[in-house]
């Protein structure tokens, strides 16, 4: 029997963890001589007070949705994919190749093609560590970390030596052709008479990310494969006994994970920059870890957490602009969220469990205790 | 390539290998006791900042070193609380520590010094200067041995010699003392250590603390010896290269020395493309050379060239049977 009711496990524990992270963040802001309440107000107006702010918030949230889902699906198979960053970089390379070398007639087809290429490149970059884990027993966390660095070096090499147009100084590809440019939320909402900021980078990829959330929910909770992945994550030996192949599940979970991380590139590379630059991922692969932990690996949770982190990112940029609080505050908040929801969750859970146990004992009728006869 | 270039190359190899070696030995203690630590990077970074900051404020590099070790120990304590006391996920705790250090160092640097997340440049006295070993100047002109002694062996900062001395010390501690035997046992089979009546928790905290001290020295070396001051993200992935070296060394101290020297050599070669071209007769891209430690680690971890087997109880929180 569970010690805690389900709602406490799903809502109360993460909420308290978040609260702790928020309190410490507020203390940090106080310590550097700023007002936390004013800072939050500034973040809210900056990130949510205008369609321009929303446009940036949703743009960042799109990135984090993809990388968060990537980490989440791997978590379900009890695999820690820390390589989202590298997979997203490779996804960017896939998008760049698709956009530069294939003459697309229309953006819809370009989006389909680029998504496929991004997913393929990201999946391949995740498949190698997966294979090494499944077949050779090398620890997937270490291998995916190494693959992040290898990806960065590879991308650097490709951009500097192969894809950079002649005569250009900065290591980046040429601009993608007109036909591959994705419509922004401004373009999409205009037909409905909704005025949305033209300058903000949020684009149609946001809808793709939402679709990915739905698709992943269906996969995890409504298909046989999803069941197998979850079963494998809960108990490897039980899954094996039930005839589920560990090699197959490790490979499939990581390939889906890598594909999702790679698909982030349709947002930041195709939708925003419209060319591939160095360090285009800007750490979004790592934020996926925080997002997945906060969202408790559930697609709905990931969606909410991604929006929250999008808000933090845009709000943090506004803070850096208007106050003396550097942008790195966001990195600290991200660290605290990972720490409290991912590593110190037992610190919150243990006292709560005691509390619930005590409450249950108080409610339950006390067992009759017979007076012990004193021994003669 | 002439002799003097070779000496110079090896000299910078030693300089670049030192922080890797210290961090690698730090990870060795932690992981041998069964606590995975991917937070080496963050601990080094925090130590680099606090040692540079204290050295800049007080003008005394030794106080800086102490502050660096203190900062690194604080993060180690956090890792210990999360992964030993609360039996949390050690890998996630390490990731959190890396981000915490990356963010906090810039935040505090900006608050204290207002120089865009860096410390002021360290003057003499605020840095660990090179030490001229006795007789180095006297025999500098002797052919062959002169330059070898004067350029390569002499002239490093005290931290370099400390790092080199830490290798036999680590070996002795791990393989020749009771503490070392218990520490290795707690990483392989904590239940047996517990049965023998020795505290698993105590041993693991001790290992994590040693890891903190060594990471602290590594970080202090970065900002007060290798460079003169702290800049944002100055650890630049060295914690992960150290982790790679640790696997490459198969969790053994002497191998750790060779592995970090090898990776240090790659680092030194990256800045000297002319030397590579002269030796192997073709140009090698710097970026690809930089990725070499990671590629080699993946290969060795996959067991294609000699299998690297991690401590058996690594990453698993120990739960006493109730």
XYZ file of C-alpha atoms in Angstrom:
698
model
C 0.000 0.000 0.000
C 1.228 3.473 -0.827
C 1.988 5.674 2.102
C 0.731 8.781 0.377
C -2.397 9.332 -1.707
C -1.710 9.719 -5.403
C -2.527 13.420 -5.541
C 0.134 14.138 -2.936
C 2.759 12.243 -4.925
C 1.824 13.845 -8.254
C 1.058 17.402 -7.156
C 2.186 18.097 -3.612
C 5.777 16.793 -3.830
C 6.724 18.683 -7.008
C 4.900 21.779 -5.797
C 6.808 21.894 -2.526
C 10.067 21.206 -4.376
C 9.334 24.118 -6.691
C 8.446 26.325 -3.770
C 11.792 25.548 -2.140
C 13.584 26.370 -5.398
C 11.632 29.634 -5.635
C 12.416 30.624 -2.044
C 16.134 30.061 -2.530
C 16.065 31.956 -5.828
C 14.386 34.862 -4.016
C 17.100 34.755 -1.355
C 19.744 34.845 -4.082
C 18.118 37.936 -5.602
C 17.953 39.549 -2.149
C 21.603 38.710 -1.534
C 22.725 40.587 -4.626
C 20.784 43.609 -3.463
C 17.680 43.503 -5.643
C 14.009 43.214 -4.775
C 12.613 39.747 -5.593
C 9.015 40.954 -5.855
C 9.936 43.744 -8.235
C 11.995 41.226 -10.190
C 9.038 38.859 -10.550
C 6.796 41.730 -11.618
C 9.324 42.781 -14.221
C 9.590 39.213 -15.473
C 5.820 38.900 -15.781
C 5.395 42.137 -17.714
C 8.427 41.327 -19.851
C 7.428 37.784 -20.704
C 3.640 37.836 -20.605
C 2.667 41.500 -20.732
C 2.707 41.841 -24.522
C 2.350 39.633 -27.568
C 6.032 40.384 -28.172
C 6.870 38.900 -24.775
C 4.550 35.956 -25.369
C 6.174 35.404 -28.752
C 9.557 34.943 -27.128
C 8.155 32.916 -24.226
C 6.448 30.511 -26.626
C 9.536 30.372 -28.846
C 11.716 29.253 -25.946
C 8.942 26.968 -24.677
C 8.886 25.210 -28.069
C 12.580 24.360 -27.737
C 12.112 23.118 -24.187
C 9.038 21.061 -25.104
C 11.030 19.072 -27.642
C 14.051 18.546 -25.388
C 11.854 17.951 -22.332
C 9.868 15.253 -24.138
C 13.159 13.740 -25.284
C 14.425 13.396 -21.727
C 10.987 12.249 -20.521
C 10.590 9.308 -22.911
C 14.073 8.103 -21.977
C 13.212 8.460 -18.274
C 10.221 6.151 -18.827
C 12.661 3.434 -19.878
C 14.875 4.427 -16.917
C 17.516 5.807 -19.253
C 19.073 9.193 -18.541
C 19.636 10.892 -21.864
C 21.899 13.793 -21.011
C 22.823 14.139 -24.677
C 19.835 16.203 -25.828
C 22.186 19.081 -26.505
C 24.291 17.105 -28.968
C 21.254 15.502 -30.561
C 19.679 18.930 -31.060
C 22.934 20.179 -32.641
C 22.908 17.289 -35.077
C 19.214 17.958 -35.715
C 20.266 21.450 -36.708
C 22.718 19.999 -39.186
C 19.936 17.848 -40.637
C 17.659 20.872 -41.004
C 20.431 22.893 -42.621
C 21.173 20.180 -45.182
C 17.476 19.729 -45.944
C 16.871 23.447 -46.387
C 20.036 24.246 -48.335
C 20.243 21.373 -50.776
C 16.633 20.468 -51.576
C 14.597 22.965 -53.625
C 11.335 22.981 -51.659
C 8.298 24.407 -53.454
C 6.415 25.461 -50.315
C 7.108 25.851 -46.592
C 4.688 23.060 -45.620
C 6.676 20.493 -47.587
C 9.930 22.026 -46.371
C 8.717 21.725 -42.795
C 7.858 18.060 -43.289
C 11.186 17.327 -44.932
C 13.224 19.313 -42.428
C 11.404 17.697 -39.506
C 12.180 14.270 -40.900
C 15.845 15.152 -41.405
C 16.136 16.722 -37.941
C 14.558 13.668 -36.348
C 16.765 11.333 -38.363
C 20.002 13.118 -37.443
C 19.058 13.397 -33.784
C 17.982 9.755 -33.698
C 21.241 8.549 -35.203
C 23.211 10.570 -32.666
C 21.227 8.928 -29.856
C 21.239 5.465 -31.398
C 24.991 5.030 -31.078
C 25.086 5.513 -27.272
C 21.918 3.395 -27.039
C 23.532 0.586 -28.961
C 26.685 0.848 -26.872
C 24.593 0.638 -23.711
C 22.419 -2.227 -24.901
C 25.122 -4.328 -26.521
C 28.391 -3.313 -24.881
C 27.197 -2.238 -21.460
C 28.801 1.212 -21.529
C 27.011 3.661 -19.273
C 24.619 5.752 -21.341
C 25.082 8.887 -19.231
C 28.824 8.989 -19.841
C 28.499 8.132 -23.521
C 25.840 10.767 -24.159
C 27.966 13.391 -22.361
C 30.890 12.449 -24.588
C 28.637 12.619 -27.640
C 27.650 16.183 -26.718
C 31.281 17.235 -26.941
C 31.872 15.204 -30.088
C 28.796 16.811 -31.660
C 30.072 20.297 -30.813
C 33.468 19.528 -32.341
C 31.883 17.935 -35.407
C 29.541 20.860 -35.969
C 32.404 23.297 -35.549
C 34.381 21.374 -38.156
C 31.493 21.109 -40.604
C 30.545 24.774 -40.296
C 34.086 26.119 -40.579
C 35.336 23.805 -43.300
C 32.387 22.554 -45.306
C 29.178 24.565 -45.049
C 30.508 28.101 -44.659
C 30.048 30.100 -47.851
C 33.275 31.349 -49.439
C 34.413 34.711 -48.175
C 32.256 34.659 -45.053
C 34.050 35.106 -41.773
C 31.698 33.747 -39.121
C 31.227 29.976 -38.980
C 27.639 29.647 -40.190
C 25.804 28.365 -43.242
C 24.301 30.572 -45.895
C 20.758 31.841 -45.339
C 18.082 29.294 -46.117
C 16.033 30.002 -49.276
C 12.785 31.988 -49.075
C 10.554 28.949 -49.603
C 11.765 27.286 -46.408
C 10.938 30.188 -44.113
C 8.310 29.190 -41.599
C 5.299 31.383 -40.850
C 5.459 33.090 -37.456
C 2.545 33.243 -35.049
C 1.905 36.711 -36.466
C 1.305 35.224 -39.921
C -0.774 32.367 -38.513
C -3.020 34.470 -36.299
C -3.560 37.380 -38.681
C -6.330 35.584 -40.690
C -8.282 35.224 -37.435
C -8.009 38.925 -36.797
C -5.654 38.492 -33.869
C -2.890 41.036 -33.731
C 0.363 39.257 -32.768
C 3.811 40.789 -32.597
C 5.700 40.636 -35.874
C 9.129 40.741 -34.281
C 8.781 37.742 -31.996
C 10.281 34.459 -33.235
C 7.479 32.082 -32.164
C 6.440 30.145 -35.225
C 4.481 27.194 -36.521
C 6.934 24.802 -34.818
C 5.098 25.546 -31.582
C 2.117 23.651 -32.989
C 4.394 20.789 -34.012
C 5.710 20.670 -30.432
C 2.174 20.538 -29.018
C 1.396 17.762 -31.490
C 4.497 15.927 -30.295
C 3.225 16.183 -26.701
C -0.088 14.587 -27.712
C 1.611 11.919 -29.808
C 3.952 11.012 -26.981
C 1.051 10.756 -24.532
C -0.687 8.334 -26.889
C 2.533 6.383 -27.329
C 3.314 6.060 -23.645
C -0.148 5.330 -22.262
C -2.178 3.978 -25.159
C 0.087 1.651 -27.116
C 1.722 -1.683 -26.547
C 5.173 -0.205 -27.164
C 4.573 2.450 -24.537
C 3.536 -0.204 -22.077
C 6.687 -2.161 -22.812
C 8.834 0.938 -22.319
C 7.200 1.684 -18.973
C 7.404 -1.934 -17.875
C 11.091 -1.990 -18.733
C 11.609 1.216 -16.787
C 9.861 -0.134 -13.706
C 11.686 -3.414 -13.562
C 14.162 -4.675 -16.086
C 14.049 -8.246 -14.794
C 10.250 -8.390 -14.787
C 10.133 -6.979 -18.309
C 12.669 -9.537 -19.463
C 10.583 -12.292 -17.887
C 7.553 -11.012 -19.767
C 9.445 -11.402 -23.026
C 10.324 -7.761 -23.540
C 13.736 -7.377 -25.163
C 15.975 -4.924 -23.265
C 18.021 -4.252 -26.390
C 14.927 -3.395 -28.391
C 13.431 -1.106 -25.729
C 16.725 0.690 -25.068
C 17.212 1.290 -28.781
C 13.640 2.396 -29.475
C 13.340 4.658 -26.438
C 16.618 6.370 -27.220
C 15.858 6.701 -30.928
C 12.546 8.398 -30.131
C 14.346 10.526 -27.555
C 17.055 11.574 -29.997
C 14.522 12.258 -32.731
C 12.551 14.566 -30.440
C 15.680 16.418 -29.334
C 16.741 16.760 -32.968
C 13.329 18.114 -33.953
C 13.990 21.136 -31.786
C 16.031 22.398 -34.737
C 12.940 23.192 -36.811
C 12.212 25.879 -34.228
C 15.567 27.486 -33.541
C 17.383 26.835 -36.823
C 14.606 26.856 -39.435
C 12.049 29.021 -37.648
C 14.231 31.654 -36.009
C 17.821 31.938 -37.287
C 17.032 30.654 -40.804
C 20.617 29.480 -41.040
C 22.787 27.197 -38.924
C 25.153 28.998 -36.573
C 27.576 27.715 -33.967
C 26.011 26.993 -30.577
C 22.509 27.382 -31.953
C 21.087 25.182 -29.194
C 22.133 27.538 -26.373
C 21.834 24.871 -23.693
C 18.210 23.985 -24.464
C 19.166 20.314 -24.422
C 20.128 20.607 -20.763
C 17.042 22.592 -19.839
C 15.115 19.595 -21.149
C 16.369 17.718 -18.076
C 14.862 20.298 -15.734
C 11.651 20.372 -17.775
C 11.255 16.593 -17.757
C 11.970 16.365 -14.024
C 9.528 19.126 -13.223
C 6.895 17.695 -15.520
C 7.452 14.282 -13.960
C 8.001 12.813 -17.438
C 4.317 13.270 -18.313
C 3.628 15.066 -21.609
C 1.145 17.414 -19.908
C 3.661 18.139 -17.182
C 6.378 18.704 -19.785
C 4.101 21.121 -21.653
C 3.441 23.179 -18.515
C 7.078 23.062 -17.376
C 8.279 24.106 -20.844
C 5.987 27.146 -20.808
C 7.250 28.017 -17.322
C 10.863 27.768 -18.429
C 10.042 29.768 -21.553
C 8.661 32.423 -19.231
C 11.793 32.248 -17.061
C 14.023 32.599 -20.109
C 12.247 35.579 -21.586
C 11.705 37.118 -18.142
C 15.353 36.597 -17.300
C 16.431 38.360 -20.481
C 14.223 41.330 -19.515
C 15.730 41.336 -16.015
C 19.239 41.420 -17.429
C 18.165 44.320 -19.636
C 16.592 46.510 -16.950
C 18.303 45.578 -13.674
C 21.772 44.582 -12.525
C 20.684 40.941 -12.275
C 22.686 38.970 -14.852
C 21.034 36.436 -17.166
C 22.822 33.672 -15.270
C 20.089 33.932 -12.614
C 18.090 31.651 -14.908
C 20.876 29.077 -14.808
C 20.745 29.191 -11.005
C 16.959 28.752 -10.974
C 17.301 25.900 -13.450
C 19.913 24.266 -11.186
C 17.675 24.641 -8.147
C 14.701 23.134 -9.989
C 16.818 20.152 -11.062
C 18.229 19.815 -7.555
C 14.950 19.921 -5.688
C 12.719 18.025 -8.114
C 15.342 15.533 -9.264
C 17.954 14.851 -6.595
C 16.486 16.044 -3.306
C 12.920 14.830 -3.923
C 13.263 12.385 -1.031
C 13.999 15.295 1.282
C 10.483 16.537 0.566
C 8.871 13.115 0.320
C 10.157 11.591 3.560
C 8.655 14.142 5.991
C 5.433 14.206 3.943
C 5.142 10.447 4.197
C 5.584 10.661 7.939
C 2.882 13.309 8.080
C 0.421 11.199 6.081
C 1.217 8.128 8.161
C 0.599 10.058 11.351
C -2.685 11.417 9.985
C -3.810 7.938 9.022
C -2.951 6.551 12.443
C -4.870 9.328 14.126
C -7.941 8.559 12.001
C -7.836 4.772 12.319
C -9.324 3.311 15.524
C -6.605 2.445 17.968
C -6.112 -1.306 18.392
C -7.255 -2.461 21.814
C -4.320 -3.009 24.026
C -4.670 -5.579 26.713
C -3.094 -4.641 29.981
C -0.077 -6.795 30.508
C -0.304 -8.900 33.608
C 2.671 -8.316 35.773
C 4.726 -11.457 36.004
C 4.800 -13.131 39.318
C 60.629 19.378 -34.671
C 63.688 20.297 -32.680
C 64.462 19.356 -29.112
C 63.509 22.689 -27.599
C 60.052 22.621 -29.249
C 59.507 19.176 -27.837
C 60.431 20.402 -24.366
C 58.055 23.336 -24.740
C 55.284 21.030 -25.898
C 55.782 18.693 -22.964
C 55.958 21.666 -20.631
C 52.522 22.879 -21.678
C 51.318 19.272 -21.555
C 52.171 19.176 -17.853
C 50.510 22.542 -17.268
C 47.296 21.484 -18.997
C 47.289 18.010 -17.464
C 47.513 19.272 -13.874
C 43.870 20.364 -13.391
C 42.732 17.234 -15.237
C 44.849 15.055 -12.966
C 43.554 16.656 -9.765
C 39.938 16.423 -10.901
C 40.479 12.877 -12.135
C 41.849 11.771 -8.761
C 38.941 13.584 -7.110
C 36.501 11.593 -9.191
C 38.474 8.445 -8.455
C 37.924 8.751 -4.704
C 34.242 9.467 -5.115
C 33.492 6.785 -7.664
C 35.627 4.158 -5.931
C 33.324 4.686 -2.935
C 30.275 4.174 -5.139
C 29.240 7.793 -5.622
C 29.111 8.843 -9.274
C 30.183 12.403 -9.678
C 29.478 14.302 -12.862
C 29.676 17.520 -10.851
C 33.490 17.700 -11.042
C 33.122 20.485 -13.579
C 30.927 22.590 -11.321
C 33.106 22.100 -8.280
C 36.198 23.158 -10.214
C 34.418 26.206 -11.545
C 33.193 27.293 -8.110
C 36.679 26.788 -6.672
C 38.239 28.721 -9.546
C 36.005 31.679 -8.832
C 36.332 31.747 -5.072
C 40.089 31.328 -5.081
C 40.523 34.110 -7.632
C 38.050 36.314 -5.744
C 39.724 35.865 -2.360
C 43.176 36.190 -3.901
C 42.095 39.433 -5.559
C 40.559 40.841 -2.377
C 43.265 39.824 0.098
C 46.232 39.640 -2.226
C 47.119 36.307 -0.683
C 46.918 33.330 -2.984
C 46.947 30.800 -0.126
C 43.796 32.295 1.319
C 42.409 32.030 -2.195
C 43.271 28.357 -2.329
C 41.522 27.798 1.003
C 38.426 29.622 -0.211
C 38.414 27.533 -3.377
C 38.634 24.318 -1.416
C 35.887 25.581 0.869
C 33.559 26.335 -2.035
C 34.226 22.975 -3.618
C 33.649 21.234 -0.274
C 30.316 22.999 0.126
C 29.147 21.642 -3.226
C 30.500 18.220 -2.263
C 28.445 18.378 0.911
C 25.373 19.171 -1.179
C 26.126 16.184 -3.394
C 26.586 14.045 -0.298
C 23.319 15.136 1.279
C 21.427 14.519 -1.952
C 22.996 11.210 -2.913
C 23.968 9.632 0.430
C 21.565 10.956 3.057
C 18.465 11.370 0.890
C 19.413 8.603 -1.535
C 18.611 10.796 -4.522
C 19.807 10.329 -8.064
C 23.566 10.964 -8.082
C 23.693 11.850 -11.748
C 20.915 14.412 -11.501
C 22.538 15.902 -8.418
C 25.784 16.254 -10.376
C 23.995 17.989 -13.247
C 22.369 20.389 -10.789
C 25.727 21.184 -9.186
C 27.256 21.987 -12.566
C 24.502 24.479 -13.366
C 24.504 25.904 -9.865
C 28.219 26.656 -10.151
C 27.913 28.029 -13.682
C 25.178 30.444 -12.614
C 26.276 31.402 -9.132
C 29.888 32.195 -10.043
C 28.825 34.783 -12.611
C 26.096 36.144 -10.337
C 28.450 36.615 -7.398
C 31.310 37.859 -9.588
C 29.030 40.522 -11.027
C 27.824 41.481 -7.552
C 31.294 41.712 -6.028
C 33.401 43.116 -8.848
C 31.007 44.538 -11.518
C 33.309 43.435 -14.312
C 30.890 41.406 -16.391
C 31.186 38.170 -14.427
C 34.951 38.074 -14.001
C 37.378 38.860 -11.222
C 40.051 41.554 -11.518
C 43.339 40.288 -12.934
C 45.542 38.907 -10.210
C 48.780 40.698 -9.436
C 51.946 39.076 -8.135
C 51.282 37.508 -4.750
C 47.716 36.768 -5.815
C 48.991 34.004 -8.059
C 50.916 30.781 -7.686
C 54.182 31.599 -9.434
C 56.531 29.079 -10.958
C 59.145 27.652 -8.636
C 62.723 27.411 -9.820
C 64.060 24.140 -8.499
C 67.574 24.215 -6.998
C 70.319 24.147 -9.570
C 68.013 24.771 -12.532
C 69.854 27.901 -13.637
C 73.245 26.348 -13.050
C 72.737 23.421 -15.398
C 70.462 25.145 -17.918
C 73.310 25.277 -20.423
C 74.216 21.616 -20.149
C 73.176 19.967 -23.403
C 70.138 17.677 -23.338
C 69.686 17.466 -19.563
C 69.941 21.214 -19.009
C 66.787 22.244 -20.864
C 65.013 19.107 -19.681
C 65.540 20.028 -16.060
C 65.316 23.808 -16.321
C 62.361 24.012 -18.720
C 60.310 20.891 -18.170
C 60.864 19.732 -14.602
C 61.612 23.045 -12.905
C 59.547 26.208 -13.134
C 56.044 24.996 -12.397
C 53.825 26.280 -9.640
C 53.639 24.408 -6.361
C 50.212 23.050 -7.287
C 51.690 21.103 -10.196
C 54.080 19.303 -7.880
C 51.258 18.762 -5.404
C 49.154 17.155 -8.122
C 52.012 14.868 -9.137
C 52.614 13.920 -5.515
C 48.926 13.171 -5.105
C 49.242 10.200 -7.471
C 51.482 7.958 -5.307
C 49.673 9.275 -2.246
C 46.333 8.208 -3.653
C 47.762 4.834 -4.600
C 49.154 4.353 -1.098
C 45.933 5.486 0.571
C 43.730 3.250 -1.558
C 45.844 0.112 -1.680
C 48.002 0.177 1.428
C 45.791 1.498 4.210
C 42.772 0.118 6.027
C 40.793 3.216 5.068
C 41.554 2.575 1.396
C 40.486 -1.035 1.567
C 37.198 -0.041 3.171
C 36.696 2.753 0.696
C 37.120 0.408 -2.240
C 34.882 -2.159 -0.576
C 32.099 0.349 -0.083
C 32.089 0.971 -3.818
C 31.966 -2.708 -4.678
C 29.781 -4.213 -1.986
C 28.493 -1.813 0.660
C 26.449 -4.512 2.387
C 29.605 -6.406 3.329
C 31.143 -3.242 4.777
C 27.978 -2.672 6.740
C 28.025 -6.238 8.021
C 31.561 -5.705 9.279
C 30.203 -2.918 11.450
C 31.721 -0.021 9.504
C 29.615 2.984 8.574
C 28.813 3.047 4.860
C 27.510 6.584 5.151
C 30.633 7.789 6.962
C 32.983 6.255 4.408
C 31.055 7.679 1.512
C 30.984 11.148 3.035
C 34.746 10.910 3.592
C 35.270 9.985 -0.062
C 33.052 12.818 -1.278
C 34.939 15.246 0.977
C 38.332 14.167 -0.405
C 36.844 14.636 -3.857
C 35.836 18.163 -2.857
C 39.309 19.070 -1.628
C 41.000 17.816 -4.804
C 38.488 19.573 -7.064
C 39.079 22.710 -5.030
C 42.823 22.581 -5.711
C 42.127 21.902 -9.387
C 39.873 24.945 -9.617
C 42.320 27.151 -7.749
C 45.029 26.067 -10.194
C 42.889 27.195 -13.135
C 42.341 30.744 -11.939
C 45.472 31.458 -9.901
C 48.215 29.539 -11.698
C 47.209 28.656 -15.255
C 45.497 32.008 -15.711
C 45.488 35.202 -13.688
C 41.883 35.568 -12.610
C 38.455 34.076 -13.101
C 36.413 34.344 -16.272
C 32.937 32.963 -16.896
C 32.819 29.205 -17.584
C 36.602 28.978 -17.373
C 36.573 25.260 -16.491
C 35.521 24.779 -20.148
C 34.578 21.117 -19.947
C 37.728 20.061 -18.087
C 35.622 18.298 -15.464
C 34.191 16.117 -18.195
C 37.592 15.431 -19.735
C 38.727 14.398 -16.240
C 35.731 12.086 -16.076
C 36.751 10.673 -19.435
C 40.308 10.227 -18.172
C 38.974 8.424 -15.125
C 37.235 5.857 -17.299
C 40.269 5.717 -19.558
C 42.360 4.973 -16.460
C 39.878 2.318 -15.377
C 39.557 3.972 -11.958
C 43.236 3.481 -11.037
C 45.607 6.220 -9.818
C 48.750 5.585 -11.875
C 46.749 5.095 -15.046
C 44.998 8.355 -14.187
C 48.363 10.107 -14.415
C 49.087 8.666 -17.869
C 45.558 9.310 -19.112
C 45.541 12.937 -18.013
C 49.036 13.489 -19.446
C 47.804 12.066 -22.746
C 44.746 14.320 -22.754
C 46.988 17.207 -21.685
C 49.179 16.500 -24.703
C 46.116 16.694 -26.972
C 45.345 20.048 -25.409
C 48.891 21.256 -25.959
C 48.888 20.066 -29.577
C 45.638 21.893 -30.248
C 47.487 25.192 -29.834
C 50.423 24.056 -31.961
C 49.066 22.884 -35.327
C 52.488 23.580 -36.848
C 54.028 20.846 -34.704
C 51.480 18.243 -35.788
C 52.007 19.159 -39.401
C 55.765 18.802 -39.025
C 55.507 15.419 -37.338
C 52.841 13.519 -39.266
C 53.072 15.498 -42.480
C 49.441 16.580 -42.742
C 47.167 19.183 -41.284
C 44.810 18.072 -38.546
C 41.855 20.211 -37.617
C 42.075 21.592 -34.092
C 38.391 20.887 -33.438
C 38.822 17.211 -34.256
C 41.855 16.969 -31.984
C 39.784 18.516 -29.205
C 37.199 15.773 -29.607
C 39.794 13.014 -29.439
C 39.623 12.428 -25.636
C 35.866 11.968 -25.887
C 36.055 9.617 -28.849
C 38.748 7.551 -27.157
C 36.671 7.340 -23.984
C 33.628 6.103 -25.886
C 35.763 3.435 -27.528
C 37.348 2.279 -24.290
C 34.022 2.356 -22.465
C 32.502 0.181 -25.165
C 35.211 -2.346 -24.485
C 36.629 -2.413 -27.998
C 40.105 -1.802 -26.591
C 40.370 -3.217 -23.097
C 37.223 -3.227 -21.015
C 36.670 -0.545 -18.380
C 34.567 -1.948 -15.557
C 33.263 0.647 -13.092
C 32.952 -0.026 -9.338
C 30.050 -2.406 -8.957
C 27.932 -0.424 -6.504
C 28.499 2.878 -8.328
C 25.448 5.080 -8.568
C 23.329 2.974 -6.227
C 22.220 4.508 -2.955
C 22.767 2.099 -0.085
C 19.645 1.062 1.779
C 20.073 -0.877 4.984
C 17.660 -3.755 5.267
C 14.940 -3.078 7.724
